[in-house]
Amino acid sequence: MTFRALVRKYFLVSVGAVMQGFAMGVFLFPNFIPSGGGAGLTVLLNYWMDIPISIALWLVNSSMLLFAVHYLGGMSALGTLLGITITSISVNIFNVYLESPFSNVWIDLFFGSLFFGTGVSILLRQGVSNGGVGVIALIIAKYRRVNPSKPLFWINGFIFLITAYAIAWEIVVQALICQWMSTRTIGWLYTVPRPKNILTFDFIWRKK
């Protein structure tokens, strides 16, 4: 991979991660809506084993990164680590300094799912997962040659059902709607033809 392509790749990874963090920090987490299966596993570890949320989240994402290194290669794992780090920082910043302009959880759910799905699709198009079970979905997509939105929806849905059964059934409704909307967004954007000369830094690299 050329230096130019590498810069473009990690710029887009950063954009996708920030957008994902924006969706979580402004629309989803303030309403206690799980954004994915990784968040569900984190909640279960905290509920069953009394592991602090921050440590549980690290355990889930770090264990998935091991799969990324083995099945997807070091570059994908590095991109995933970058995405996870930027997303975590973005969540904290947006959660502290921004709040949703709406006072309705369903409107927040709609926009949160839309932004979340857009951010994740940008990551997946760069061969990078959004952490958590997104790694497993990307592995399945790579080896089975399917759109990653499909395994992502079914894996997350299964984890949400377990979480709802263990804690509260109210969680699963909004979580599944979020997953359905975000994975539909991912599925559509993932298959959109790649635009030329957009976000490619041609204005920097073009020869005079």
mmCIF file of C-alpha atoms in Angstrom:
data_model
loop_
_atom_site.group_PDB
_atom_site.id
_atom_site.type_symbol
_atom_site.label_atom_id
_atom_site.label_comp_id
_atom_site.label_asym_id
_atom_site.label_seq_id
_atom_site.Cartn_x
_atom_site.Cartn_y
_atom_site.Cartn_z
ATOM 1 C CA MET A 1 0.000 0.000 0.000
ATOM 2 C CA THR A 2 1.381 3.390 -0.986
ATOM 3 C CA PHE A 3 1.804 6.194 1.526
ATOM 4 C CA ARG A 4 -0.941 8.140 -0.210
ATOM 5 C CA ALA A 5 -3.367 5.236 0.069
ATOM 6 C CA LEU A 6 -2.376 4.675 3.709
ATOM 7 C CA VAL A 7 -3.064 8.315 4.618
ATOM 8 C CA ARG A 8 -6.441 8.174 2.865
ATOM 9 C CA LYS A 9 -7.340 4.896 4.593
ATOM 10 C CA TYR A 10 -6.635 6.105 8.122
ATOM 11 C CA PHE A 11 -8.235 9.487 7.481
ATOM 12 C CA LEU A 12 -11.467 7.691 6.556
ATOM 13 C CA VAL A 13 -11.093 5.378 9.563
ATOM 14 C CA SER A 14 -10.862 8.475 11.771
ATOM 15 C CA VAL A 15 -13.938 10.018 10.136
ATOM 16 C CA GLY A 16 -15.944 6.823 10.622
ATOM 17 C CA ALA A 17 -14.829 6.481 14.243
ATOM 18 C CA VAL A 18 -15.734 10.092 15.089
ATOM 19 C CA MET A 19 -19.158 9.681 13.483
ATOM 20 C CA GLN A 20 -19.701 6.477 15.457
ATOM 21 C CA GLY A 21 -18.683 8.228 18.670
ATOM 22 C CA PHE A 22 -21.022 11.122 17.858
ATOM 23 C CA ALA A 23 -23.967 8.724 17.503
ATOM 24 C CA MET A 24 -23.162 6.977 20.781
ATOM 25 C CA GLY A 25 -22.317 10.025 22.873
ATOM 26 C CA VAL A 26 -25.166 12.296 21.752
ATOM 27 C CA PHE A 27 -28.106 10.055 20.804
ATOM 28 C CA LEU A 28 -27.732 6.444 22.008
ATOM 29 C CA PHE A 29 -25.882 6.193 25.325
ATOM 30 C CA PRO A 30 -27.776 9.082 27.016
ATOM 31 C CA ASN A 31 -30.931 7.011 26.400
ATOM 32 C CA PHE A 32 -29.224 3.776 27.549
ATOM 33 C CA ILE A 33 -29.614 2.223 24.081
ATOM 34 C CA PRO A 34 -26.912 -0.435 23.409
ATOM 35 C CA SER A 35 -25.122 0.354 20.178
ATOM 36 C CA GLY A 36 -24.013 -3.188 19.453
ATOM 37 C CA GLY A 37 -23.229 -6.666 20.687
ATOM 38 C CA GLY A 38 -19.963 -5.537 22.268
ATOM 39 C CA ALA A 39 -21.903 -3.173 24.523
ATOM 40 C CA GLY A 40 -24.308 -6.008 25.344
ATOM 41 C CA LEU A 41 -21.443 -8.338 26.305
ATOM 42 C CA THR A 42 -19.961 -5.554 28.431
ATOM 43 C CA VAL A 43 -23.248 -5.152 30.299
ATOM 44 C CA LEU A 44 -23.508 -8.923 30.841
ATOM 45 C CA LEU A 45 -19.967 -9.179 32.239
ATOM 46 C CA ASN A 46 -20.743 -6.324 34.604
ATOM 47 C CA TYR A 47 -24.090 -7.860 35.615
ATOM 48 C CA TRP A 48 -22.954 -11.463 36.082
ATOM 49 C CA MET A 49 -19.380 -10.994 37.370
ATOM 50 C CA ASP A 50 -19.525 -7.463 38.774
ATOM 51 C CA ILE A 51 -16.653 -6.425 36.491
ATOM 52 C CA PRO A 52 -16.434 -2.622 36.107
ATOM 53 C CA ILE A 53 -17.840 -1.373 32.815
ATOM 54 C CA SER A 54 -14.541 0.153 31.657
ATOM 55 C CA ILE A 55 -12.605 -3.083 32.286
ATOM 56 C CA ALA A 56 -15.345 -5.250 30.765
ATOM 57 C CA LEU A 57 -15.385 -3.085 27.627
ATOM 58 C CA TRP A 58 -11.607 -3.375 27.328
ATOM 59 C CA LEU A 59 -11.764 -7.159 27.754
ATOM 60 C CA VAL A 60 -14.408 -7.516 25.033
ATOM 61 C CA ASN A 61 -12.611 -5.299 22.512
ATOM 62 C CA SER A 62 -9.120 -6.657 23.224
ATOM 63 C CA SER A 63 -10.267 -10.270 22.875
ATOM 64 C CA MET A 64 -11.869 -9.441 19.521
ATOM 65 C CA LEU A 65 -8.651 -7.747 18.388
ATOM 66 C CA LEU A 66 -6.858 -11.104 18.774
ATOM 67 C CA PHE A 67 -9.267 -12.534 16.197
ATOM 68 C CA ALA A 68 -8.628 -9.522 13.955
ATOM 69 C CA VAL A 69 -4.861 -10.087 14.004
ATOM 70 C CA HIS A 70 -5.207 -13.814 13.227
ATOM 71 C CA TYR A 71 -7.927 -13.712 10.564
ATOM 72 C CA LEU A 72 -7.778 -10.214 9.066
ATOM 73 C CA GLY A 73 -4.100 -9.332 9.345
ATOM 74 C CA GLY A 74 -2.079 -6.750 11.223
ATOM 75 C CA MET A 75 -3.194 -3.759 9.144
ATOM 76 C CA SER A 76 -6.862 -4.426 9.851
ATOM 77 C CA ALA A 77 -6.127 -4.948 13.547
ATOM 78 C CA LEU A 78 -4.173 -1.681 13.663
ATOM 79 C CA GLY A 79 -7.035 0.136 11.979
ATOM 80 C CA THR A 80 -9.506 -1.436 14.397
ATOM 81 C CA LEU A 81 -7.385 -0.330 17.362
ATOM 82 C CA LEU A 82 -7.232 3.199 15.944
ATOM 83 C CA GLY A 83 -10.993 3.201 15.386
ATOM 84 C CA ILE A 84 -11.734 1.937 18.912
ATOM 85 C CA THR A 85 -9.449 4.577 20.455
ATOM 86 C CA ILE A 86 -10.886 7.482 18.456
ATOM 87 C CA THR A 87 -14.448 6.278 19.086
ATOM 88 C CA SER A 88 -13.863 6.089 22.853
ATOM 89 C CA ILE A 89 -12.381 9.588 22.941
ATOM 90 C CA SER A 90 -15.190 10.934 20.757
ATOM 91 C CA VAL A 91 -17.889 9.394 22.967
ATOM 92 C CA ASN A 92 -16.455 11.130 26.032
ATOM 93 C CA ILE A 93 -16.090 14.497 24.284
ATOM 94 C CA PHE A 94 -19.539 14.493 22.672
ATOM 95 C CA ASN A 95 -21.214 13.195 25.806
ATOM 96 C CA VAL A 96 -19.766 16.043 27.886
ATOM 97 C CA TYR A 97 -20.013 18.972 25.479
ATOM 98 C CA LEU A 98 -23.008 18.141 23.281
ATOM 99 C CA GLU A 99 -26.543 17.005 23.905
ATOM 100 C CA SER A 100 -29.338 15.965 21.610
ATOM 101 C CA PRO A 101 -31.527 18.844 20.370
ATOM 102 C CA PHE A 102 -34.511 16.516 20.697
ATOM 103 C CA SER A 103 -36.369 15.458 23.822
ATOM 104 C CA ASN A 104 -37.844 12.317 22.301
ATOM 105 C CA VAL A 105 -36.093 8.962 22.647
ATOM 106 C CA TRP A 106 -37.493 7.685 19.348
ATOM 107 C CA ILE A 107 -36.129 10.651 17.402
ATOM 108 C CA ASP A 108 -32.784 10.155 19.131
ATOM 109 C CA LEU A 109 -32.965 6.474 18.223
ATOM 110 C CA PHE A 110 -33.542 7.325 14.562
ATOM 111 C CA PHE A 111 -30.667 9.793 14.221
ATOM 112 C CA GLY A 112 -28.357 7.744 16.442
ATOM 113 C CA SER A 113 -28.913 4.645 14.307
ATOM 114 C CA LEU A 114 -28.396 6.615 11.100
ATOM 115 C CA PHE A 115 -25.117 8.207 12.205
ATOM 116 C CA PHE A 116 -23.913 4.997 13.823
ATOM 117 C CA GLY A 117 -24.582 2.939 10.686
ATOM 118 C CA THR A 118 -22.869 5.537 8.493
ATOM 119 C CA GLY A 119 -19.778 5.584 10.712
ATOM 120 C CA VAL A 120 -19.510 1.797 10.847
ATOM 121 C CA SER A 121 -19.974 1.483 7.070
ATOM 122 C CA ILE A 122 -17.037 3.852 6.522
ATOM 123 C CA LEU A 123 -14.885 1.633 8.757
ATOM 124 C CA LEU A 124 -15.981 -1.595 7.068
ATOM 125 C CA ARG A 125 -15.287 -0.206 3.586
ATOM 126 C CA GLN A 126 -11.701 0.316 4.727
ATOM 127 C CA GLY A 127 -11.458 -3.311 5.896
ATOM 128 C CA VAL A 128 -11.605 -2.211 9.533
ATOM 129 C CA SER A 129 -14.168 -3.284 12.106
ATOM 130 C CA ASN A 130 -15.764 -1.066 14.717
ATOM 131 C CA GLY A 131 -14.552 -3.322 17.530
ATOM 132 C CA GLY A 132 -16.555 -5.809 19.549
ATOM 133 C CA VAL A 133 -18.489 -8.340 17.490
ATOM 134 C CA GLY A 134 -17.932 -6.172 14.414
ATOM 135 C CA VAL A 135 -14.640 -8.073 14.128
ATOM 136 C CA ILE A 136 -16.498 -11.404 13.908
ATOM 137 C CA ALA A 137 -18.912 -9.966 11.340
ATOM 138 C CA LEU A 138 -16.016 -8.724 9.203
ATOM 139 C CA ILE A 139 -14.305 -12.139 9.388
ATOM 140 C CA ILE A 140 -17.521 -13.886 8.281
ATOM 141 C CA ALA A 141 -17.977 -11.334 5.479
ATOM 142 C CA LYS A 142 -14.410 -11.886 4.280
ATOM 143 C CA TYR A 143 -14.487 -15.683 4.194
ATOM 144 C CA ARG A 144 -18.127 -16.213 3.190
ATOM 145 C CA ARG A 145 -18.177 -13.271 0.738
ATOM 146 C CA VAL A 146 -21.340 -11.746 2.167
ATOM 147 C CA ASN A 147 -22.335 -8.214 3.103
ATOM 148 C CA PRO A 148 -21.062 -7.681 6.709
ATOM 149 C CA SER A 149 -24.336 -6.034 7.728
ATOM 150 C CA LYS A 150 -26.100 -9.424 7.754
ATOM 151 C CA PRO A 151 -23.891 -11.326 10.248
ATOM 152 C CA LEU A 152 -23.588 -8.123 12.300
ATOM 153 C CA PHE A 153 -27.368 -7.927 12.694
ATOM 154 C CA TRP A 154 -27.843 -11.587 13.675
ATOM 155 C CA ILE A 155 -24.908 -11.745 16.107
ATOM 156 C CA ASN A 156 -25.925 -8.509 17.826
ATOM 157 C CA GLY A 157 -29.573 -9.563 17.909
ATOM 158 C CA PHE A 158 -28.671 -12.815 19.656
ATOM 159 C CA ILE A 159 -26.596 -10.968 22.269
ATOM 160 C CA PHE A 160 -29.410 -8.453 22.825
ATOM 161 C CA LEU A 161 -31.857 -11.289 23.506
ATOM 162 C CA ILE A 162 -29.519 -12.771 26.123
ATOM 163 C CA THR A 163 -29.016 -9.323 27.686
ATOM 164 C CA ALA A 164 -32.752 -8.658 27.792
ATOM 165 C CA TYR A 165 -33.462 -12.085 29.305
ATOM 166 C CA ALA A 166 -30.833 -11.562 32.006
ATOM 167 C CA ILE A 167 -31.618 -7.931 32.854
ATOM 168 C CA ALA A 168 -34.767 -6.353 31.379
ATOM 169 C CA TRP A 169 -36.851 -7.048 28.288
ATOM 170 C CA GLU A 170 -37.404 -3.329 27.692
ATOM 171 C CA ILE A 171 -33.803 -3.038 26.502
ATOM 172 C CA VAL A 172 -34.184 -5.376 23.555
ATOM 173 C CA VAL A 173 -36.862 -3.413 21.675
ATOM 174 C CA GLN A 174 -34.885 -0.210 21.196
ATOM 175 C CA ALA A 175 -31.618 -2.128 20.778
ATOM 176 C CA LEU A 176 -33.036 -4.293 17.983
ATOM 177 C CA ILE A 177 -34.596 -1.285 16.242
ATOM 178 C CA CYS A 178 -31.222 0.464 16.464
ATOM 179 C CA GLN A 179 -29.499 -2.581 15.003
ATOM 180 C CA TRP A 180 -32.043 -2.980 12.227
ATOM 181 C CA MET A 181 -31.799 0.662 11.170
ATOM 182 C CA SER A 182 -28.009 0.889 11.481
ATOM 183 C CA THR A 183 -27.337 -2.401 9.676
ATOM 184 C CA ARG A 184 -29.718 -1.407 6.872
ATOM 185 C CA THR A 185 -27.702 1.801 6.559
ATOM 186 C CA ILE A 186 -24.462 -0.202 6.604
ATOM 187 C CA GLY A 187 -25.767 -2.634 4.008
ATOM 188 C CA TRP A 188 -26.722 0.171 1.626
ATOM 189 C CA LEU A 189 -23.603 2.333 2.043
ATOM 190 C CA TYR A 190 -21.255 -0.680 1.940
ATOM 191 C CA THR A 191 -22.393 -1.497 -1.609
ATOM 192 C CA VAL A 192 -22.416 2.085 -2.942
ATOM 193 C CA PRO A 193 -19.724 2.431 -5.652
ATOM 194 C CA ARG A 194 -16.616 4.159 -4.384
ATOM 195 C CA PRO A 195 -16.534 7.786 -5.553
ATOM 196 C CA LYS A 196 -13.498 9.055 -7.390
ATOM 197 C CA ASN A 197 -11.558 12.112 -6.359
ATOM 198 C CA ILE A 198 -13.574 12.517 -3.142
ATOM 199 C CA LEU A 199 -11.683 12.462 0.143
ATOM 200 C CA THR A 200 -8.650 11.117 -1.716
ATOM 201 C CA PHE A 201 -6.359 14.046 -0.978
ATOM 202 C CA ASP A 202 -5.946 14.669 -4.699
ATOM 203 C CA PHE A 203 -5.668 18.362 -3.923
ATOM 204 C CA ILE A 204 -2.519 17.559 -1.947
ATOM 205 C CA TRP A 205 -0.953 14.926 -4.145
ATOM 206 C CA ARG A 206 -1.850 16.214 -7.603
ATOM 207 C CA LYS A 207 1.256 17.003 -9.576
ATOM 208 C CA LYS A 208 1.683 20.557 -10.648
#
